[in-house]
PDB file of C-alpha atoms and ligand atoms in Angstrom:
ATOM      1  CA  MET A   1      75.645 -54.457  52.316  1.00 88.00           C
ATOM      2  CA  ARG A   2      78.152 -55.717  54.766  1.00 95.00           C
ATOM      3  CA  VAL A   3      79.306 -59.762  54.464  1.00 97.00           C
ATOM      4  CA  LEU A   4      77.884 -61.335  58.295  1.00 98.00           C
ATOM      5  CA  VAL A   5      78.677 -65.362  57.167  1.00 98.00           C
ATOM      6  CA  ARG A   6      80.522 -66.345  54.006  1.00 98.00           C
ATOM      7  CA  HIS A   7      79.480 -69.340  52.667  1.00 98.00           C
ATOM      8  CA  GLU A   8      82.612 -70.809  53.442  1.00 98.00           C
ATOM      9  CA  GLU A   9      82.115 -70.383  57.421  1.00 98.00           C
ATOM     10  CA  ILE A  10      78.524 -71.754  56.817  1.00 98.00           C
ATOM     11  CA  VAL A  11      80.028 -74.755  55.287  1.00 98.00           C
ATOM     12  CA  ASP A  12      82.386 -74.837  58.439  1.00 98.00           C
ATOM     13  CA  ILE A  13      79.044 -74.464  60.152  1.00 98.00           C
ATOM     14  CA  CYS A  14      77.249 -77.811  58.773  1.00 98.00           C
ATOM     15  CA  LYS A  15      80.069 -79.726  58.886  1.00 98.00           C
ATOM     16  CA  LYS A  16      80.316 -79.612  62.631  1.00 98.00           C
ATOM     17  CA  LEU A  17      76.595 -79.854  63.168  1.00 98.00           C
ATOM     18  CA  GLY A  18      76.533 -82.712  61.348  1.00 98.00           C
ATOM     19  CA  ALA A  19      79.268 -84.359  62.804  1.00 98.00           C
ATOM     20  CA  GLN A  20      77.885 -83.653  66.394  1.00 98.00           C
ATOM     21  CA  LEU A  21      74.345 -84.456  65.147  1.00 98.00           C
ATOM     22  CA  THR A  22      76.154 -88.160  63.723  1.00 98.00           C
ATOM     23  CA  LYS A  23      77.420 -87.979  67.254  1.00 98.00           C
ATOM     24  CA  ASP A  24      74.305 -87.888  69.668  1.00 98.00           C
ATOM     25  CA  TYR A  25      72.283 -89.781  66.905  1.00 98.00           C
ATOM     26  CA  ALA A  26      74.334 -92.718  66.292  1.00 98.00           C
ATOM     27  CA  GLY A  27      72.586 -96.451  66.084  1.00 97.00           C
ATOM     28  CA  LYS A  28      69.589 -93.634  65.115  1.00 98.00           C
ATOM     29  CA  GLN A  29      67.165 -92.650  62.034  1.00 98.00           C
ATOM     30  CA  PRO A  30      66.848 -89.083  62.957  1.00 98.00           C
ATOM     31  CA  LEU A  31      63.780 -87.944  60.123  1.00 98.00           C
ATOM     32  CA  VAL A  32      64.907 -84.471  59.297  1.00 98.00           C
ATOM     33  CA  ALA A  33      62.525 -81.573  59.111  1.00 98.00           C
ATOM     34  CA  CYS A  34      63.103 -78.781  57.307  1.00 98.00           C
ATOM     35  CA  VAL A  35      61.368 -76.009  58.080  1.00 98.00           C
ATOM     36  CA  LEU A  36      60.277 -74.063  54.932  1.00 97.00           C
ATOM     37  CA  LYS A  37      61.449 -72.032  53.815  1.00 96.00           C
ATOM     38  CA  GLY A  38      64.279 -70.101  54.796  1.00 96.00           C
ATOM     39  CA  ALA A  39      66.266 -73.108  56.069  1.00 98.00           C
ATOM     40  CA  CYS A  40      66.682 -75.170  52.826  1.00 98.00           C
ATOM     41  CA  PRO A  41      69.745 -73.716  52.103  1.00 98.00           C
ATOM     42  CA  PHE A  42      70.784 -74.487  55.788  1.00 98.00           C
ATOM     43  CA  HIS A  43      69.154 -78.398  56.023  1.00 98.00           C
ATOM     44  CA  SER A  44      70.278 -78.760  52.405  1.00 98.00           C
ATOM     45  CA  GLU A  45      74.357 -78.738  53.536  1.00 98.00           C
ATOM     46  CA  LEU A  46      73.579 -79.718  57.411  1.00 98.00           C
ATOM     47  CA  ILE A  47      72.291 -82.838  55.586  1.00 98.00           C
ATOM     48  CA  LYS A  48      75.418 -83.689  53.900  1.00 98.00           C
ATOM     49  CA  HIS A  49      77.429 -83.880  56.610  1.00 98.00           C
ATOM     50  CA  ILE A  50      74.999 -86.567  58.250  1.00 98.00           C
ATOM     51  CA  ASP A  51      76.072 -89.199  58.605  1.00 98.00           C
ATOM     52  CA  LEU A  52      73.342 -91.732  59.474  1.00 98.00           C
ATOM     53  CA  ASP A  53      70.664 -93.289  57.286  1.00 98.00           C
ATOM     54  CA  ILE A  54      68.619 -89.902  58.311  1.00 98.00           C
ATOM     55  CA  GLU A  55      64.890 -89.055  57.058  1.00 98.00           C
ATOM     56  CA  VAL A  56      64.233 -86.160  55.216  1.00 98.00           C
ATOM     57  CA  ASP A  57      60.966 -84.032  55.009  1.00 98.00           C
ATOM     58  CA  TYR A  58      60.138 -80.387  54.737  1.00 98.00           C
ATOM     59  CA  ILE A  59      57.170 -78.243  56.570  1.00 98.00           C
ATOM     60  CA  HIS A  60      55.842 -74.849  56.401  1.00 96.00           C
ATOM     61  CA  VAL A  61      54.474 -73.509  59.444  1.00 93.00           C
ATOM     62  CA  SER A  62      52.971 -69.226  59.762  1.00 84.00           C
ATOM     63  CA  SER A  63      53.421 -68.472  63.252  1.00 75.00           C
ATOM     64  CA  TYR A  64      50.715 -65.853  64.301  1.00 69.00           C
ATOM     65  CA  LYS A  65      51.662 -63.597  67.477  1.00 62.00           C
ATOM     66  CA  GLY A  66      49.428 -63.334  69.583  1.00 56.00           C
ATOM     67  CA  THR A  67      49.015 -60.429  72.407  1.00 53.00           C
ATOM     68  CA  GLU A  68      51.362 -61.056  75.219  1.00 54.00           C
ATOM     69  CA  SER A  69      53.712 -64.241  74.323  1.00 53.00           C
ATOM     70  CA  THR A  70      52.210 -66.709  73.207  1.00 61.00           C
ATOM     71  CA  GLY A  71      51.614 -67.844  69.658  1.00 69.00           C
ATOM     72  CA  THR A  72      49.197 -69.965  67.263  1.00 82.00           C
ATOM     73  CA  VAL A  73      51.152 -71.570  64.248  1.00 85.00           C
ATOM     74  CA  VAL A  74      49.201 -72.963  61.374  1.00 88.00           C
ATOM     75  CA  PHE A  75      50.447 -75.796  58.858  1.00 92.00           C
ATOM     76  CA  LYS A  76      51.015 -74.936  55.763  1.00 94.00           C
ATOM     77  CA  LYS A  77      52.515 -78.218  54.509  1.00 96.00           C
ATOM     78  CA  ASP A  78      52.504 -80.835  56.894  1.00 96.00           C
ATOM     79  CA  PHE A  79      54.567 -83.328  57.129  1.00 97.00           C
ATOM     80  CA  ASP A  80      54.276 -85.961  54.256  1.00 97.00           C
ATOM     81  CA  ILE A  81      55.628 -89.126  56.763  1.00 97.00           C
ATOM     82  CA  ASP A  82      54.156 -89.984  59.456  1.00 97.00           C
ATOM     83  CA  ILE A  83      56.412 -89.038  62.882  1.00 97.00           C
ATOM     84  CA  THR A  84      54.991 -91.686  65.360  1.00 97.00           C
ATOM     85  CA  GLY A  85      57.789 -93.182  67.165  1.00 98.00           C
ATOM     86  CA  LYS A  86      60.136 -90.418  65.178  1.00 98.00           C
ATOM     87  CA  ASP A  87      63.459 -89.303  66.268  1.00 98.00           C
ATOM     88  CA  LEU A  88      62.408 -85.376  64.701  1.00 98.00           C
ATOM     89  CA  ILE A  89      65.043 -82.833  64.509  1.00 98.00           C
ATOM     90  CA  ILE A  90      63.779 -79.456  62.871  1.00 98.00           C
ATOM     91  CA  VAL A  91      66.243 -78.138  61.369  1.00 98.00           C
ATOM     92  CA  GLU A  92      64.971 -72.881  60.927  1.00 98.00           C
ATOM     93  CA  ASP A  93      66.936 -70.378  60.258  1.00 98.00           C
ATOM     94  CA  ILE A  94      67.278 -68.397  62.903  1.00 97.00           C
ATOM     95  CA  VAL A  95      65.597 -68.136  65.455  1.00 97.00           C
ATOM     96  CA  ASP A  96      64.264 -64.061  66.947  1.00 95.00           C
ATOM     97  CA  THR A  97      61.228 -63.728  69.457  1.00 93.00           C
ATOM     98  CA  GLY A  98      61.216 -67.635  69.786  1.00 94.00           C
ATOM     99  CA  VAL A  99      57.419 -67.659  69.330  1.00 92.00           C
ATOM    100  CA  THR A 100      57.596 -69.762  66.398  1.00 93.00           C
ATOM    101  CA  LEU A 101      59.467 -72.392  67.781  1.00 95.00           C
ATOM    102  CA  SER A 102      57.986 -72.762  71.519  1.00 94.00           C
ATOM    103  CA  THR A 103      54.279 -72.608  69.875  1.00 93.00           C
ATOM    104  CA  LEU A 104      55.498 -75.605  67.432  1.00 95.00           C
ATOM    105  CA  LYS A 105      56.950 -77.325  70.181  1.00 96.00           C
ATOM    106  CA  PRO A 106      54.520 -78.801  72.238  1.00 95.00           C
ATOM    107  CA  ILE A 107      52.202 -79.274  68.977  1.00 95.00           C
ATOM    108  CA  LEU A 108      54.892 -81.815  67.814  1.00 96.00           C
ATOM    109  CA  GLU A 109      55.737 -83.502  71.544  1.00 96.00           C
ATOM    110  CA  SER A 110      51.973 -84.512  71.298  1.00 96.00           C
ATOM    111  CA  LYS A 111      52.337 -86.817  68.121  1.00 96.00           C
ATOM    112  CA  GLY A 112      53.693 -88.991  69.812  1.00 96.00           C
ATOM    113  CA  ILE A 113      57.215 -89.049  68.420  1.00 98.00           C
ATOM    114  CA  SER A 114      60.286 -90.659  70.559  1.00 98.00           C
ATOM    115  CA  SER A 115      62.874 -87.159  70.977  1.00 98.00           C
ATOM    116  CA  LEU A 116      62.192 -84.149  69.969  1.00 98.00           C
ATOM    117  CA  LYS A 117      65.482 -81.211  69.172  1.00 98.00           C
ATOM    118  CA  PHE A 118      66.808 -77.987  67.499  1.00 98.00           C
ATOM    119  CA  VAL A 119      69.079 -76.492  65.436  1.00 98.00           C
ATOM    120  CA  SER A 120      69.318 -73.256  64.055  1.00 98.00           C
ATOM    121  CA  MET A 121      71.807 -72.204  61.926  1.00 98.00           C
ATOM    122  CA  LEU A 122      71.576 -68.169  63.565  1.00 98.00           C
ATOM    123  CA  ASP A 123      70.295 -67.791  66.784  1.00 98.00           C
ATOM    124  CA  LYS A 124      69.488 -64.284  67.970  1.00 97.00           C
ATOM    125  CA  PRO A 125      69.394 -64.701  71.976  1.00 97.00           C
ATOM    126  CA  SER A 126      68.401 -60.845  72.638  1.00 95.00           C
ATOM    127  CA  LYS A 127      65.472 -60.457  70.799  1.00 92.00           C
ATOM    128  CA  ARG A 128      63.428 -63.443  72.844  1.00 95.00           C
ATOM    129  CA  LYS A 129      60.220 -62.332  73.670  1.00 92.00           C
ATOM    130  CA  VAL A 130      59.775 -66.326  75.117  1.00 93.00           C
ATOM    131  CA  GLU A 131      62.166 -68.530  76.214  1.00 94.00           C
ATOM    132  CA  PHE A 132      63.427 -71.248  73.674  1.00 96.00           C
ATOM    133  CA  LYS A 133      66.805 -72.200  73.475  1.00 97.00           C
ATOM    134  CA  PRO A 134      67.141 -74.357  70.773  1.00 98.00           C
ATOM    135  CA  ASP A 135      69.370 -77.806  70.947  1.00 98.00           C
ATOM    136  CA  TYR A 136      71.890 -76.784  68.487  1.00 98.00           C
ATOM    137  CA  VAL A 137      73.453 -73.702  67.117  1.00 98.00           C
ATOM    138  CA  GLY A 138      75.404 -72.955  63.859  1.00 98.00           C
ATOM    139  CA  LYS A 139      76.116 -69.334  65.509  1.00 98.00           C
ATOM    140  CA  THR A 140      75.317 -66.459  67.433  1.00 98.00           C
ATOM    141  CA  ILE A 141      74.442 -63.164  66.386  1.00 97.00           C
ATOM    142  CA  GLU A 142      73.660 -59.467  67.969  1.00 96.00           C
ATOM    143  CA  ASP A 143      70.052 -57.814  66.905  1.00 94.00           C
ATOM    144  CA  LEU A 144      70.808 -57.188  63.198  1.00 94.00           C
ATOM    145  CA  PHE A 145      68.417 -57.763  60.155  1.00 95.00           C
ATOM    146  CA  VAL A 146      70.604 -60.483  57.575  1.00 97.00           C
ATOM    147  CA  ILE A 147      69.507 -62.032  54.741  1.00 97.00           C
ATOM    148  CA  GLY A 148      71.210 -64.674  51.911  1.00 98.00           C
ATOM    149  CA  PHE A 149      71.063 -68.515  52.179  1.00 98.00           C
ATOM    150  CA  GLY A 150      67.833 -68.551  52.501  1.00 98.00           C
ATOM    151  CA  LEU A 151      67.390 -65.518  55.027  1.00 97.00           C
ATOM    152  CA  ASP A 152      64.687 -63.003  53.014  1.00 96.00           C
ATOM    153  CA  LEU A 153      63.155 -59.513  53.239  1.00 95.00           C
ATOM    154  CA  ASP A 154      59.880 -59.747  51.390  1.00 93.00           C
ATOM    155  CA  GLU A 155      60.753 -63.186  49.436  1.00 94.00           C
ATOM    156  CA  LYS A 156      63.940 -61.380  48.025  1.00 96.00           C
ATOM    157  CA  TYR A 157      67.289 -62.199  48.330  1.00 97.00           C
ATOM    158  CA  ARG A 158      67.150 -66.449  49.617  1.00 97.00           C
ATOM    159  CA  ASN A 159      69.857 -66.729  46.609  1.00 98.00           C
ATOM    160  CA  LEU A 160      72.412 -64.853  48.407  1.00 98.00           C
ATOM    161  CA  LYS A 161      75.487 -67.877  48.751  1.00 98.00           C
ATOM    162  CA  ASP A 162      76.752 -65.437  52.063  1.00 98.00           C
ATOM    163  CA  ILE A 163      74.346 -63.681  54.788  1.00 98.00           C
ATOM    164  CA  TYR A 164      74.643 -60.288  55.530  1.00 97.00           C
ATOM    165  CA  VAL A 165      73.433 -57.381  57.392  1.00 97.00           C
ATOM    166  CA  TYR A 166      70.377 -55.231  56.016  1.00 94.00           C
ATOM    167  CA  ASN A 167      70.868 -51.885  55.654  1.00 81.00           C
ATOM    168  CA  GLU A 168      72.517 -51.313  58.546  1.00 74.00           C
ATOM    169  CA  ASP A 169      73.548 -47.487  59.621  1.00 63.00           C
TER     170      ASP A 169
HETATM  171  P1  LIG B   1      60.199 -66.051  65.923  1.00 79.88           P
HETATM  172  O1  LIG B   1      61.272 -67.149  66.508  1.00 79.88           O
HETATM  173  O2  LIG B   1      59.112 -66.750  66.050  1.00 79.88           O
HETATM  174  O3  LIG B   1      60.135 -64.981  66.270  1.00 79.88           O
HETATM  175  O4  LIG B   1      60.395 -66.038  63.815  1.00 79.88           O
HETATM  176  C1  LIG B   1      61.750 -66.788  63.618  1.00 79.88           C
HETATM  177  C2  LIG B   1      61.507 -66.383  61.806  1.00 79.88           C
HETATM  178  O5  LIG B   1      61.132 -64.993  61.421  1.00 79.88           O
HETATM  179  C3  LIG B   1      62.846 -67.326  61.291  1.00 79.88           C
HETATM  180  O6  LIG B   1      62.046 -68.628  60.380  1.00 79.88           O
HETATM  181  C4  LIG B   1      62.129 -66.125  59.452  1.00 79.88           C
HETATM  182  O7  LIG B   1      61.300 -66.473  59.191  1.00 79.88           O
HETATM  183  C5  LIG B   1      61.939 -64.643  60.583  1.00 79.88           C
HETATM  184  N1  LIG B   1      63.387 -64.119  61.059  1.00 79.88           N
HETATM  185  C6  LIG B   1      63.555 -63.493  62.085  1.00 79.88           C
HETATM  186  N2  LIG B   1      65.167 -62.731  61.869  1.00 79.88           N
HETATM  187  C7  LIG B   1      65.516 -62.755  60.705  1.00 79.88           C
HETATM  188  C8  LIG B   1      66.298 -61.892  59.654  1.00 79.88           C
HETATM  189  O8  LIG B   1      67.305 -61.171  60.320  1.00 79.88           O
HETATM  190  N3  LIG B   1      66.349 -62.163  58.677  1.00 79.88           N
HETATM  191  C9  LIG B   1      65.003 -63.272  57.531  1.00 79.88           C
HETATM  192  N4  LIG B   1      64.196 -63.075  58.581  1.00 79.88           N
HETATM  193  C10 LIG B   1      63.757 -63.554  60.061  1.00 79.88           C
END
């Protein structure tokens, strides 16, 4: 399998994004939430590089794609922390069709938060079915199925430290 993003590059991406978030949220104490399970390794690395008094939480959502562009999101695990009034940063592994995060967005916005931004380690804009633009992106990639560093295929490969292109011919 071809390595697409080496571990060192992922760490560099986290350093860069962490520095940007540190700057953008200066004077604030954002709640940096990880979307389980795929974003776990990325979130863990990213938060090391945010030099602020942040809070951390974990959510697990399932999205069901509807007939058209819309979807439904079910919380398999909701926030432990009360998010009212928080500056919320949602950390995701990859944005593909955009259905998951575009569906999640209005749900979160209805919960009385102060602000909401989305960070994604990878972005596949060519695969979009609905309009969604993450506020912070680690790396934009082509239409490839990738595994490793949290990204899975049927729950496997999440533990790989680099990101690979799966079964490329
Ligand atoms: P979407 O943006 O709603 O289509 O879904 C995003 C989710 O699909 C991500 O959080 C991943 O769990 C999964 N996903 C999309 N593309 C890939 C990939 O290339 N490898 C592994 N998982 C992927």
